Short mmCIF file of C-alpha atoms in Angstrom, two decimals:
data_model
loop_
_atom_site.label_atom_id
_atom_site.label_comp_id
_atom_site.label_asym_id
_atom_site.label_seq_id
_atom_site.Cartn_x
_atom_site.Cartn_y
_atom_site.Cartn_z
CA MET T 23 23.09 -30.04 6.49
CA ARG T 24 23.02 -27.37 9.17
CA ASN T 25 24.71 -23.99 9.16
CA ILE T 26 27.15 -22.51 11.65
CA VAL T 27 26.21 -18.90 12.41
CA ALA T 28 28.58 -16.59 14.31
CA ARG T 29 26.74 -14.01 16.44
CA LEU T 30 28.74 -11.08 17.79
CA CYS T 31 28.31 -7.63 19.31
CA MET T 32 30.28 -4.95 17.48
CA SER T 33 31.02 -1.29 18.25
CA GLU T 34 30.54 1.38 15.59
CA ASP T 35 34.33 1.45 15.10
CA GLY T 36 34.42 -2.30 14.35
CA ILE T 37 35.57 -3.78 17.69
CA VAL T 38 34.10 -7.23 18.44
CA GLU T 39 36.22 -8.11 21.48
CA ARG T 40 34.91 -8.15 25.09
CA PRO T 41 31.74 -6.02 24.75
CA GLU T 42 31.48 -5.82 28.55
CA GLN T 43 34.39 -3.34 28.37
CA TRP T 44 32.62 -0.87 26.08
CA LEU T 45 28.89 -1.47 26.72
CA SER T 46 27.50 0.14 29.89
CA ASP T 47 25.04 -2.77 30.39
CA PRO T 48 26.27 -5.76 28.33
CA GLN T 49 23.90 -8.43 29.66
CA PRO T 50 20.81 -7.54 27.55
CA ALA T 51 22.94 -7.22 24.39
CA LEU T 52 24.69 -10.54 25.01
CA GLY T 53 21.36 -12.17 25.86
CA GLU T 54 20.04 -11.11 22.45
CA LEU T 55 22.83 -13.08 20.81
CA VAL T 56 21.43 -16.26 22.38
CA THR T 57 17.77 -15.53 21.49
CA GLY T 58 16.39 -18.07 19.05
CA ALA T 59 19.37 -20.42 19.30
CA GLY T 60 18.80 -24.10 20.06
CA THR T 61 22.45 -25.15 20.11
CA VAL T 62 25.21 -22.75 21.12
CA LEU T 63 28.94 -23.20 20.49
CA LEU T 64 31.21 -21.46 22.97
CA GLY T 65 34.93 -21.26 23.44
CA ARG T 66 36.12 -22.27 26.91
CA LYS T 67 37.05 -18.74 27.99
CA THR T 68 33.74 -17.27 26.83
CA PHE T 69 31.84 -20.06 28.57
CA GLU T 70 33.71 -19.51 31.85
CA ARG T 71 33.18 -15.72 31.59
CA TYR T 72 29.44 -15.72 30.81
CA ALA T 73 27.94 -19.13 31.70
CA GLY T 74 26.56 -18.12 35.08
CA THR T 75 25.20 -14.72 34.06
CA LEU T 76 24.14 -14.87 30.39
CA THR T 77 20.35 -15.00 30.09
CA GLY T 78 19.10 -17.70 27.74
CA LEU T 79 22.03 -20.14 27.99
CA GLU T 80 20.11 -22.25 30.51
CA HIS T 81 17.52 -22.99 27.78
CA THR T 82 19.97 -24.04 25.08
CA ARG T 83 22.27 -26.97 24.41
CA ASN T 84 25.74 -25.60 25.13
CA LEU T 85 28.71 -27.16 23.33
CA VAL T 86 31.99 -25.95 24.80
CA ILE T 87 35.18 -26.19 22.78
CA GLY T 88 38.48 -26.19 24.63
CA SER T 89 41.45 -28.28 25.62
CA ARG T 90 40.69 -28.13 29.35
CA PRO T 91 37.50 -29.27 31.10
CA VAL T 92 35.03 -26.69 32.38
CA VAL T 93 32.82 -26.66 35.47
CA ALA T 94 29.79 -28.76 34.57
CA ARG T 95 26.44 -26.99 34.21
CA PRO T 96 23.08 -28.43 33.11
CA GLY T 97 22.79 -28.66 29.32
CA THR T 98 26.54 -28.30 28.78
CA GLU T 99 28.72 -30.71 26.83
CA MET T 100 32.47 -30.52 26.26
CA LEU T 101 33.57 -31.31 22.70
CA LEU T 102 36.75 -33.36 22.72
CA GLY T 103 39.08 -34.32 19.90
CA ASP T 104 40.04 -32.51 16.72
CA THR T 105 37.78 -29.43 16.79
CA ARG T 106 37.77 -29.01 13.03
CA ARG T 107 36.66 -32.59 12.37
CA VAL T 108 34.13 -32.64 15.22
CA LEU T 109 32.43 -29.46 13.98
CA ALA T 110 32.52 -30.57 10.35
CA ALA T 111 30.78 -33.78 11.45
CA LEU T 112 28.21 -31.79 13.50
CA LYS T 113 27.42 -29.66 10.45
CA SER T 114 26.59 -32.75 8.41
CA VAL T 115 24.06 -34.03 10.98
CA PRO T 116 20.49 -32.79 10.30
CA GLY T 117 19.14 -30.34 12.84
CA ASP T 118 18.92 -26.69 13.83
CA ASP T 119 21.72 -24.26 13.05
CA LEU T 120 24.67 -24.04 15.40
CA HIS T 121 25.22 -20.55 16.85
CA VAL T 122 28.68 -19.38 17.95
CA ILE T 123 28.15 -16.75 20.63
CA GLY T 124 31.06 -14.35 21.15
CA SER T 125 34.21 -16.49 21.22
CA LEU T 126 36.25 -14.42 18.75
CA SER T 127 39.18 -16.88 18.69
CA LEU T 128 36.80 -19.71 17.83
CA VAL T 129 35.12 -17.60 15.13
CA ARG T 130 38.48 -16.83 13.54
CA SER T 131 39.43 -20.53 13.54
CA LEU T 132 36.10 -21.50 12.02
CA LEU T 133 36.51 -18.89 9.28
CA ARG T 134 40.00 -20.20 8.54
CA TRP T 135 38.59 -23.77 8.33
CA ARG T 136 35.71 -22.59 6.08
CA LEU T 137 33.07 -23.84 8.51
CA ILE T 138 31.09 -20.65 9.23
CA ASP T 139 28.21 -20.00 6.84
CA GLU T 140 26.80 -16.76 8.22
CA VAL T 141 27.81 -13.93 10.54
CA SER T 142 25.25 -11.87 12.47
CA LEU T 143 26.45 -8.62 14.02
CA LEU T 144 24.62 -6.43 16.52
CA ILE T 145 26.28 -3.06 15.79
CA HIS T 146 26.03 -0.67 18.75
CA PRO T 147 26.33 3.13 18.36
CA ILE T 148 29.33 3.28 20.68
CA ALA T 149 33.02 3.77 19.87
CA ALA T 150 35.07 1.19 21.75
CA GLY T 151 38.36 2.87 20.89
CA ARG T 152 40.57 -0.22 20.99
CA GLY T 153 40.31 -3.98 20.71
CA MET T 154 40.20 -6.72 18.09
CA LEU T 155 38.49 -6.24 14.74
CA LEU T 156 36.69 -8.80 12.64
CA ASP T 157 37.89 -9.12 9.05
CA ARG T 158 34.72 -8.37 7.09
CA ARG T 159 36.21 -8.66 3.60
CA PRO T 160 34.82 -12.15 2.97
CA LEU T 161 31.33 -11.18 4.18
CA ARG T 162 28.43 -10.33 1.85
CA LEU T 163 25.54 -8.40 3.43
CA ILE T 164 22.23 -10.25 3.09
CA SER T 165 20.03 -8.24 5.46
CA MET T 166 20.06 -5.31 7.83
CA CYS T 167 17.49 -3.92 10.21
CA ALA T 168 17.29 -1.23 12.89
CA ARG T 169 16.64 -2.24 16.49
CA ASP T 170 15.92 -0.33 19.68
CA GLY T 171 18.53 2.08 20.99
CA GLY T 172 20.14 2.74 17.62
CA VAL T 173 21.46 -0.82 17.31
CA LEU T 174 21.73 -2.26 13.79
CA GLU T 175 21.48 -5.98 13.13
CA ALA T 176 23.52 -6.90 10.05
CA ASN T 177 23.49 -10.43 8.67
CA TYR T 178 26.17 -11.61 6.29
CA ARG T 179 26.82 -14.69 4.17
CA VAL T 180 30.49 -15.76 4.18
CA ARG T 181 32.14 -15.86 0.73
CA TYR T 182 35.19 -18.06 0.75
CA ALA T 183 37.84 -17.39 -1.88
CA ALA T 184 38.16 -19.95 -4.65
CA THR T 185 41.25 -22.08 -4.74
CA ALA T 186 44.26 -20.64 -6.56
CA VAL T 187 44.49 -20.98 -10.35
CA PRO T 188 47.62 -21.03 -12.51
CA SER T 189 48.76 -17.58 -13.65
CA THR T 190 48.18 -18.39 -17.35
CA ALA T 191 44.53 -19.27 -16.74
CA LEU T 192 41.69 -16.85 -17.35
CA VAL T 193 41.35 -14.69 -14.28
CA SER T 194 38.43 -12.34 -14.78
CA ALA T 195 35.43 -11.54 -16.89
CA GLY T 196 35.61 -8.42 -19.01
CA ARG T 197 33.17 -5.57 -18.55
CA TRP T 198 30.88 -6.85 -21.31
CA GLY T 199 31.14 -10.55 -20.50
CA GLY T 200 34.35 -11.37 -22.41
CA THR T 201 37.40 -12.86 -20.80
CA ARG T 202 40.94 -11.67 -20.30
CA SER T 203 44.03 -13.62 -19.50
CA ARG T 204 46.66 -12.27 -17.14
CA ASP T 205 49.41 -11.98 -19.76
CA ARG T 206 47.28 -9.62 -21.87
CA VAL T 207 46.53 -7.18 -19.06
CA ALA T 208 48.61 -3.98 -19.23
CA SER T 209 51.50 -4.08 -16.76
CA THR T 210 52.29 -0.34 -16.82
CA ALA T 211 50.25 2.32 -15.07
CA ARG T 212 48.18 4.53 -17.35
CA PRO T 213 46.59 7.84 -16.46
CA ALA T 214 42.87 7.55 -15.70
CA VAL T 215 42.02 10.62 -17.82
CA ARG T 216 43.87 11.69 -20.91
CA THR T 217 44.03 15.29 -21.92
CA HIS T 218 44.10 16.32 -25.55
CA ALA T 219 45.61 19.55 -26.82
#
């Protein structure tokens, strides 16, 4: 089974939207997202914005996801049908990992559908100021390395929340390995430090 890996550029203040608006020369940074990818997943808007200029896309298999057709280019295929089912089926086929380049809307949908396995961020030492953020709460850092120009590459594994459990079930492990049930947890606030006279 193959993984789906989201690869995004991010500013130091957490913005992952439209790096061409906050990077002075976005092409090398965007080209690095494609490096090493055999199959690239792109949303329609991202494909139309970068297909002609992004270095490396001409050497990959490009799968474009969208409801409207795109201008055909060599190595490009349009995925039709129910996106969630098509990508779930693609994951189950043996082969190289699938890399989602940019395409923030697609990344958010894939996270909601629990289809993304890893997220790779190229974090640039630039404050974008405004734009969309990526919710990093479900991400667990697995590696980080410094690159040229002060850029950090951070790789995360996605941790999906478990399904809900009834409120009377055991909900957490105690500090020393015991268990507690919800109805035995104190419901009133207590001071963190007690003072004794």
